[in-house]
Amino acid sequence: MTHALTLPRVRELPPVLPVLAVIGLLALPIGPGGEGGAGPADAVSALVVLSCVLRLVRERRRPLSGTAAVLLGLPVVGLAVAAMGASSAGAGLTGMGRYLQIFVLVPAAVLLLIRGRADFRLLAWAFVGLAVWQGAIGVHQFLTGTGASYQGEEIRAVGTFGAQDVMGMATVVSFGLVCAVGLALGRTPVRQRAVAAGCALALLVPLALSFSRGAWIATVVTIVVQLVLAGLGRALKVGAVVAALGVILVGGFGVGSAMLQERVDSITQVTDTPDQSVTDRYTMWAAAVGMWREHPLTGVGLKGFPEHRDAHASLALSAGSDTEGAGAAFRKQPLLSPHNMYLLILAEQGLIGLLALAGGWLALLVCGLRRLARVRRSGPGLDCALVACGLLVWQLTDFAYADIGGPSTVLTAVCFGLVAWWALAEKAGTR
């Protein structure tokens, strides 16, 4: 006699389950005082790579196409050169390992684990779910005064990431918003598109309450690009709705309108009485350029920016940024990076590293847009195309205001994996 209830076979389970675990772990609170080091999600990302390797061995599949191998493997050249120029072997190996994790190994594993559009959509919805969760916590922090400190009040929405990673929630919410917009603009059933559109509108609130200027700029640019790629007529309609809702949320209900207006105005105050954070940012940018000028081809070596910063920075640079709130005591957080990914690469890896990394990203964007053009004319997968291209546009824009660091960085690796699948998988646009 056999039992009617049987467990699903391992082969029937989605191979992207380890990737979902990485996303899910970022919903958990970060320990007090947690900083930019590796967290549980980073540890599970190693299991994602291991899972991919075991699956390839069992199925005897060819790992990557020639194009994918070149584009994903290109950064290794610059990283190897920069690692040899690091101040110590430990710093070189640590820095190289982090870059390989975020830009090579995890993206390649995600690319190989996604079987088709269903798996891609599953991961996109996981991004949306994580963003809604973190955004809800952030809104609660703003309303109850339990967030990170901002202008003397503990109202800054940071989710579970704490005051030491004020960009964490903004990044997660932005990713979820971009995914939701892409899913809403696709050709999936109306109910799914309606839910995605509702999530996108709801996520505008925590994004605003994060007070993150870089995330705002990157999100606005990305949504405009997604709307244009989906069709000009639809872009005008959706844009009018979003603008109207923005006026109602911020103006009508007064959702932090005065502080938001001041924060928006500060974006343009670059030379006319900028705040200290803007001054620090531009001072560190100048320091990064100074490092590159001394070592134009190879940079100062991986993890070398903090060591060379003071020798190239002006006296306008402050001792660090003040962090407080969201369960953490006051502390001065040192400024150890230029908060610009391109300048960080240029300073530490030189022109060789920048051309390898940024060149690969631009190639991914071109390949992704070409496939998007094909499915827009005819064929399924427009939502996947808009999500993938949107995530890459957001990341490339945000890299002008931020760099890698913090627990949420592992999501960047997953994003590049989604982009790589759409741009490089042999049948991504047809199956």
Coordinates of C-alpha atoms in Angstrom, one line a residue:
M1 CA 0.0 0.0 0.0
T2 CA 1.4 3.4 -1.0
H3 CA 0.7 6.7 0.6
A4 CA -1.2 9.3 -1.4
L5 CA 0.8 12.2 0.0
T6 CA 4.3 12.4 -1.4
L7 CA 7.0 15.0 -1.1
P8 CA 8.0 16.9 -4.3
R9 CA 11.1 15.7 -6.0
V10 CA 14.1 17.9 -5.7
R11 CA 14.2 18.2 -9.4
E12 CA 10.7 19.8 -9.4
L13 CA 11.7 22.5 -7.0
P14 CA 12.7 25.8 -8.6
P15 CA 16.5 26.0 -8.8
V16 CA 16.4 29.7 -7.8
L17 CA 15.3 28.8 -4.2
P18 CA 18.8 29.6 -2.8
V19 CA 18.5 33.1 -4.5
L20 CA 15.1 33.6 -2.9
A21 CA 16.8 32.7 0.5
V22 CA 19.4 35.5 -0.1
I23 CA 16.6 38.0 -0.7
G24 CA 14.5 36.7 2.3
L25 CA 17.4 37.0 4.7
L26 CA 17.6 40.7 4.1
A27 CA 14.2 41.1 5.7
L28 CA 15.8 40.2 9.1
P29 CA 17.1 42.9 11.4
I30 CA 20.8 43.8 11.3
G31 CA 22.5 43.5 14.6
P32 CA 23.1 46.7 16.6
G33 CA 26.2 48.5 15.3
G34 CA 26.3 46.3 12.2
E35 CA 28.4 47.9 9.5
G36 CA 29.5 47.2 6.0
G37 CA 30.8 43.7 6.5
A38 CA 29.5 40.4 5.3
G39 CA 26.1 39.2 6.7
P40 CA 24.0 36.1 6.6
A41 CA 22.8 36.9 3.0
D42 CA 26.4 37.1 1.8
A43 CA 27.0 33.7 3.3
V44 CA 24.0 32.2 1.6
S45 CA 25.1 33.8 -1.7
A46 CA 28.1 31.5 -1.5
L47 CA 25.7 28.6 -1.3
V48 CA 24.0 30.0 -4.4
V49 CA 27.3 29.7 -6.3
L50 CA 27.9 26.2 -4.8
S51 CA 24.3 25.1 -5.8
C52 CA 24.9 26.3 -9.3
V53 CA 28.2 24.4 -9.6
L54 CA 26.6 21.1 -8.3
R55 CA 23.7 21.5 -10.7
L56 CA 26.1 22.0 -13.7
V57 CA 28.1 18.9 -12.7
R58 CA 25.0 16.8 -12.3
E59 CA 23.3 17.9 -15.5
R60 CA 26.6 18.1 -17.5
R61 CA 25.7 21.4 -18.9
R62 CA 28.0 23.9 -20.6
P63 CA 28.4 26.6 -18.0
L64 CA 28.2 29.8 -20.1
S65 CA 28.0 31.0 -23.7
G66 CA 31.1 32.6 -25.1
T67 CA 29.6 36.1 -24.9
A68 CA 28.5 35.6 -21.3
A69 CA 31.9 34.2 -20.3
V70 CA 33.7 37.2 -21.7
L71 CA 31.3 39.9 -20.3
L72 CA 31.1 38.4 -16.8
G73 CA 34.8 37.4 -16.7
L74 CA 36.2 40.7 -18.0
P75 CA 36.4 42.4 -14.5
V76 CA 38.8 39.6 -13.4
V77 CA 41.6 41.2 -15.4
G78 CA 41.4 44.6 -13.7
L79 CA 40.9 43.0 -10.3
A80 CA 43.9 40.8 -10.5
V81 CA 46.1 43.8 -11.4
A82 CA 44.7 45.9 -8.6
A83 CA 45.0 43.1 -6.1
M84 CA 48.7 42.8 -6.8
G85 CA 49.0 46.6 -6.2
A86 CA 47.2 46.5 -2.8
S87 CA 49.1 47.6 0.3
S88 CA 48.9 44.1 1.7
A89 CA 48.1 40.6 0.5
G90 CA 45.2 40.4 2.9
A91 CA 43.6 43.6 1.6
G92 CA 44.1 42.5 -2.0
L93 CA 42.5 39.1 -1.5
T94 CA 39.6 40.6 0.6
G95 CA 38.8 43.3 -2.0
M96 CA 39.1 40.9 -4.9
G97 CA 36.8 38.4 -3.2
R98 CA 34.2 41.0 -2.6
Y99 CA 34.3 42.3 -6.2
L100 CA 34.2 38.7 -7.6
Q101 CA 31.2 37.9 -5.4
I102 CA 29.2 41.0 -6.5
F103 CA 30.1 41.3 -10.2
V104 CA 31.2 37.8 -11.3
L105 CA 30.3 34.7 -9.3
V106 CA 26.8 35.5 -8.0
P107 CA 25.6 37.1 -11.2
A108 CA 26.8 34.1 -13.2
A109 CA 25.2 31.7 -10.8
V110 CA 21.8 33.5 -11.0
L111 CA 22.1 33.5 -14.7
L112 CA 22.5 29.8 -14.8
L113 CA 19.9 28.9 -12.2
I114 CA 17.1 30.8 -13.9
R115 CA 15.2 28.4 -16.2
G116 CA 12.8 30.8 -17.8
R117 CA 10.6 33.8 -17.4
A118 CA 8.6 32.1 -14.6
D119 CA 11.8 31.9 -12.4
F120 CA 12.7 35.5 -13.4
R121 CA 9.2 36.8 -12.4
L122 CA 9.5 34.9 -9.1
L123 CA 12.7 36.7 -8.2
A124 CA 11.2 40.0 -9.3
W125 CA 8.2 39.6 -7.1
A126 CA 10.5 38.6 -4.2
F127 CA 12.2 42.0 -4.7
V128 CA 8.8 43.7 -4.5
G129 CA 7.9 41.7 -1.4
L130 CA 11.1 42.6 0.4
A131 CA 10.7 46.3 -0.6
V132 CA 7.1 46.4 0.8
W133 CA 8.3 44.8 4.0
Q134 CA 11.2 47.2 4.5
G135 CA 9.1 50.1 3.3
A136 CA 6.4 49.4 5.8
I137 CA 9.0 49.3 8.7
G138 CA 10.4 52.6 7.4
V139 CA 7.1 54.4 7.3
H140 CA 6.4 53.2 10.8
Q141 CA 9.8 54.5 11.9
F142 CA 8.9 57.9 10.4
L143 CA 5.5 58.1 12.0
T144 CA 6.7 56.9 15.5
G145 CA 10.0 58.8 15.6
T146 CA 12.0 55.6 15.8
G147 CA 14.1 55.9 12.7
A148 CA 17.6 57.2 12.1
S149 CA 18.5 60.7 13.1
Y150 CA 17.8 63.4 10.5
Q151 CA 18.1 67.1 11.3
G152 CA 17.9 66.3 15.0
E153 CA 14.8 64.1 14.7
E154 CA 14.7 60.3 14.6
I155 CA 12.5 60.1 11.6
R156 CA 14.6 58.8 8.7
A157 CA 13.2 55.6 7.3
V158 CA 16.0 52.9 7.3
G159 CA 14.0 49.7 7.7
T160 CA 15.9 46.9 9.5
F161 CA 19.3 48.2 8.2
G162 CA 19.9 50.6 11.1
A163 CA 21.5 54.0 11.2
Q164 CA 24.9 52.7 10.1
D165 CA 23.4 51.8 6.6
V166 CA 21.0 54.5 5.9
M167 CA 21.1 53.6 2.2
G168 CA 20.1 50.0 2.7
M169 CA 16.3 50.5 2.8
A170 CA 16.4 53.1 0.1
T171 CA 18.2 50.6 -2.2
V172 CA 15.8 47.8 -1.4
V173 CA 12.7 49.9 -1.9
S174 CA 14.1 51.3 -5.2
F175 CA 14.8 47.8 -6.5
G176 CA 11.3 46.8 -5.6
L177 CA 9.8 49.9 -7.1
V178 CA 11.7 49.3 -10.4
C179 CA 10.6 45.7 -10.5
A180 CA 7.0 46.6 -9.8
V181 CA 6.9 49.2 -12.5
G182 CA 8.3 46.7 -15.0
L183 CA 5.8 44.0 -14.0
A184 CA 3.0 46.6 -14.2
L185 CA 4.0 47.6 -17.8
G186 CA 4.2 44.1 -19.2
R187 CA 1.6 41.9 -20.9
T188 CA 0.8 39.6 -18.0
P189 CA -2.8 39.2 -16.7
V190 CA -4.6 42.3 -15.7
R191 CA -4.8 41.3 -12.0
Q192 CA -1.0 40.9 -11.8
R193 CA -0.4 44.2 -13.4
A194 CA -2.8 45.9 -11.1
V195 CA -1.2 44.4 -8.0
A196 CA 2.3 45.5 -9.3
A197 CA 1.0 49.0 -10.0
G198 CA -0.4 49.3 -6.5
C199 CA 2.9 48.1 -5.0
A200 CA 4.8 50.6 -7.1
L201 CA 2.6 53.5 -5.9
A202 CA 2.8 52.4 -2.3
L203 CA 6.6 52.2 -2.4
L204 CA 6.9 55.9 -3.4
V205 CA 6.1 56.8 0.3
P206 CA 9.0 54.9 2.0
L207 CA 11.4 55.9 -0.8
A208 CA 10.5 59.6 -0.1
L209 CA 10.9 59.1 3.6
S210 CA 14.4 57.6 3.2
F211 CA 15.6 61.1 2.4
S212 CA 18.1 59.6 0.0
R213 CA 18.9 62.0 -2.8
G214 CA 20.9 59.5 -4.9
A215 CA 18.1 56.9 -4.7
W216 CA 15.5 59.5 -5.7
I217 CA 17.5 60.6 -8.8
A218 CA 18.2 57.0 -9.9
T219 CA 14.6 56.0 -9.5
V220 CA 13.2 58.9 -11.4
V221 CA 15.6 58.4 -14.2
T222 CA 14.8 54.6 -14.3
I223 CA 11.1 55.0 -14.3
V224 CA 11.2 57.5 -17.1
V225 CA 13.3 55.1 -19.1
Q226 CA 11.0 52.2 -18.4
L227 CA 7.9 54.2 -19.4
V228 CA 9.5 55.4 -22.6
L229 CA 10.6 51.9 -23.5
A230 CA 7.1 50.6 -22.8
G231 CA 5.6 53.1 -25.2
L232 CA 5.2 56.9 -25.3
G233 CA 1.4 56.9 -25.0
R234 CA 1.5 54.7 -21.9
A235 CA 4.4 56.8 -20.5
L236 CA 2.3 60.0 -20.6
K237 CA -0.7 58.4 -18.9
V238 CA 1.2 56.7 -16.1
G239 CA 3.4 59.8 -15.6
A240 CA 0.3 61.9 -15.1
V241 CA -1.1 59.5 -12.6
V242 CA 2.2 59.3 -10.6
A243 CA 2.6 63.0 -10.6
A244 CA -1.0 63.5 -9.3
L245 CA -0.5 60.9 -6.6
G246 CA 2.8 62.5 -5.6
V247 CA 1.0 65.8 -5.1
I248 CA -1.7 64.2 -3.0
L249 CA 0.7 62.2 -0.8
V250 CA 3.3 64.9 -0.2
G251 CA 1.2 68.0 -0.5
G252 CA -2.3 67.0 0.4
F253 CA -1.4 64.8 3.4
G254 CA 1.7 66.7 4.3
V255 CA 3.9 63.6 4.4
G256 CA 7.1 65.3 5.5
S257 CA 6.5 68.0 2.8
A258 CA 8.8 70.7 4.4
M259 CA 11.7 68.4 5.0
L260 CA 11.3 66.7 1.6
Q261 CA 11.2 70.0 -0.2
E262 CA 14.4 71.1 1.6
R263 CA 16.1 67.8 0.7
V264 CA 15.1 68.1 -2.9
D265 CA 16.3 71.7 -3.0
S266 CA 19.7 70.6 -1.6
I267 CA 20.3 68.5 -4.7
T268 CA 21.0 71.6 -6.7
Q269 CA 23.0 73.4 -4.0
V270 CA 26.4 72.2 -5.2
T271 CA 28.2 75.6 -5.2
D272 CA 25.7 77.8 -3.4
T273 CA 25.9 77.0 0.4
P274 CA 26.0 73.1 0.1
D275 CA 25.4 71.1 3.3
Q276 CA 28.4 69.3 4.8
S277 CA 27.4 65.9 3.3
V278 CA 27.6 67.4 -0.2
T279 CA 31.0 69.1 0.7
D280 CA 32.3 65.8 1.9
R281 CA 31.2 64.0 -1.2
Y282 CA 32.8 66.4 -3.6
T283 CA 36.0 66.5 -1.5
M284 CA 36.3 62.7 -1.6
W285 CA 35.6 62.7 -5.4
A286 CA 38.5 65.1 -5.8
A287 CA 40.7 62.9 -3.7
A288 CA 39.8 59.9 -5.9
V289 CA 40.7 61.8 -9.0
G290 CA 44.0 62.8 -7.4
M291 CA 44.8 59.1 -6.7
W292 CA 44.0 58.2 -10.3
R293 CA 46.2 60.9 -11.7
E294 CA 49.2 59.4 -9.7
H295 CA 48.4 55.9 -10.9
P296 CA 46.4 56.2 -14.1
L297 CA 46.5 52.6 -15.3
T298 CA 46.4 50.4 -12.2
G299 CA 45.2 52.7 -9.4
V300 CA 46.4 52.6 -5.8
G301 CA 45.3 49.0 -5.3
L302 CA 42.2 47.3 -3.9
K303 CA 41.1 48.7 -0.5
G304 CA 43.6 51.5 -0.9
F305 CA 41.2 54.5 -0.9
P306 CA 41.1 55.0 2.9
E307 CA 44.9 54.8 3.2
H308 CA 45.5 57.4 0.5
R309 CA 42.5 59.6 1.3
D310 CA 44.0 62.2 3.6
A311 CA 47.0 62.7 1.3
H312 CA 44.7 63.9 -1.5
A313 CA 41.7 65.4 0.4
S314 CA 41.4 69.1 1.2
L315 CA 40.8 70.5 4.7
A316 CA 37.1 70.8 3.8
L317 CA 36.6 67.1 4.5
S318 CA 35.0 66.4 7.9
A319 CA 36.1 63.7 10.3
G320 CA 33.0 61.6 9.4
S321 CA 29.3 61.5 9.2
D322 CA 27.1 61.5 12.4
T323 CA 24.8 58.4 12.8
E324 CA 22.3 57.9 15.5
G325 CA 18.8 56.5 16.1
A326 CA 16.9 53.3 15.0
G327 CA 18.2 51.6 18.1
A328 CA 21.8 52.7 17.8
A329 CA 23.8 55.2 19.9
F330 CA 25.5 58.2 18.5
R331 CA 28.7 57.5 16.7
K332 CA 31.0 59.2 14.1
Q333 CA 31.1 57.0 11.0
P334 CA 34.4 57.3 9.1
L335 CA 34.3 58.3 5.4
L336 CA 36.2 55.4 3.8
S337 CA 35.0 55.6 0.2
P338 CA 34.2 58.4 -2.3
H339 CA 30.5 57.4 -2.6
N340 CA 30.9 57.1 -6.3
M341 CA 31.4 53.6 -7.8
Y342 CA 33.1 54.8 -10.9
L343 CA 35.6 57.0 -9.0
L344 CA 36.2 54.3 -6.5
I345 CA 37.1 51.9 -9.3
L346 CA 39.2 54.6 -11.0
A347 CA 41.1 55.4 -7.8
E348 CA 41.8 51.7 -6.8
Q349 CA 41.9 49.9 -10.1
G350 CA 42.8 52.6 -12.6
L351 CA 41.7 52.8 -16.2
I352 CA 42.2 49.1 -16.7
G353 CA 39.7 48.2 -14.0
L354 CA 37.2 50.9 -15.0
L355 CA 37.1 49.9 -18.6
A356 CA 36.7 46.2 -17.7
L357 CA 33.9 46.7 -15.2
A358 CA 32.0 49.6 -16.8
G359 CA 32.6 48.3 -20.3
G360 CA 30.9 45.0 -19.3
W361 CA 28.0 46.9 -17.8
L362 CA 27.4 48.9 -20.9
A363 CA 27.6 45.8 -23.0
L364 CA 25.0 44.2 -20.9
L365 CA 22.8 47.2 -21.3
V366 CA 23.2 47.1 -25.1
C367 CA 22.4 43.4 -25.3
G368 CA 19.4 43.9 -23.0
L369 CA 17.9 46.8 -25.0
R370 CA 18.3 44.8 -28.2
R371 CA 16.3 41.9 -26.8
L372 CA 13.7 44.4 -25.4
A373 CA 13.3 45.9 -28.8
R374 CA 12.5 42.4 -30.3
V375 CA 9.9 41.4 -27.6
R376 CA 8.3 44.8 -27.8
R377 CA 7.5 44.3 -31.4
S378 CA 6.3 40.7 -31.0
G379 CA 6.7 38.0 -28.4
P380 CA 6.3 37.4 -24.7
G381 CA 8.6 38.7 -21.9
L382 CA 8.1 42.5 -22.1
D383 CA 7.8 42.7 -18.3
C384 CA 11.1 40.8 -17.8
A385 CA 12.8 43.1 -20.3
L386 CA 11.6 46.2 -18.5
V387 CA 12.6 44.8 -15.1
A388 CA 16.0 43.8 -16.3
C389 CA 16.8 47.0 -18.2
G390 CA 15.3 49.1 -15.4
L391 CA 17.5 47.5 -12.7
L392 CA 20.6 48.0 -14.7
V393 CA 19.7 51.7 -15.5
W394 CA 19.0 52.3 -11.8
Q395 CA 22.3 50.7 -10.7
L396 CA 24.4 52.6 -13.3
T397 CA 22.8 55.9 -12.3
D398 CA 23.0 55.2 -8.6
F399 CA 26.7 54.3 -8.9
A400 CA 27.3 58.0 -9.6
Y401 CA 26.2 58.7 -6.0
A402 CA 27.1 55.5 -4.2
D403 CA 29.4 52.5 -4.2
I404 CA 29.2 48.9 -2.9
G405 CA 29.1 48.4 0.9
G406 CA 26.6 47.3 3.5
P407 CA 24.3 44.2 3.8
S408 CA 22.1 45.3 0.8
T409 CA 25.1 45.1 -1.6
V410 CA 24.4 41.4 -2.1
L411 CA 21.1 42.4 -3.9
T412 CA 23.3 44.3 -6.4
A413 CA 24.8 40.9 -7.3
V414 CA 21.3 39.3 -7.8
C415 CA 20.3 42.3 -9.9
F416 CA 23.3 41.8 -12.2
G417 CA 22.3 38.2 -12.4
L418 CA 18.8 39.0 -13.5
V419 CA 20.2 41.5 -16.1
A420 CA 22.7 38.9 -17.3
W421 CA 20.0 36.3 -17.8
W422 CA 17.8 38.6 -19.9
A423 CA 20.8 40.0 -21.9
L424 CA 22.8 36.9 -22.4
A425 CA 20.7 33.7 -21.9
E426 CA 20.3 32.1 -25.4
K427 CA 16.5 31.9 -25.2
A428 CA 15.7 34.5 -22.7
G429 CA 13.5 36.5 -25.1
T430 CA 11.6 33.5 -26.5
R431 CA 10.8 30.8 -24.0

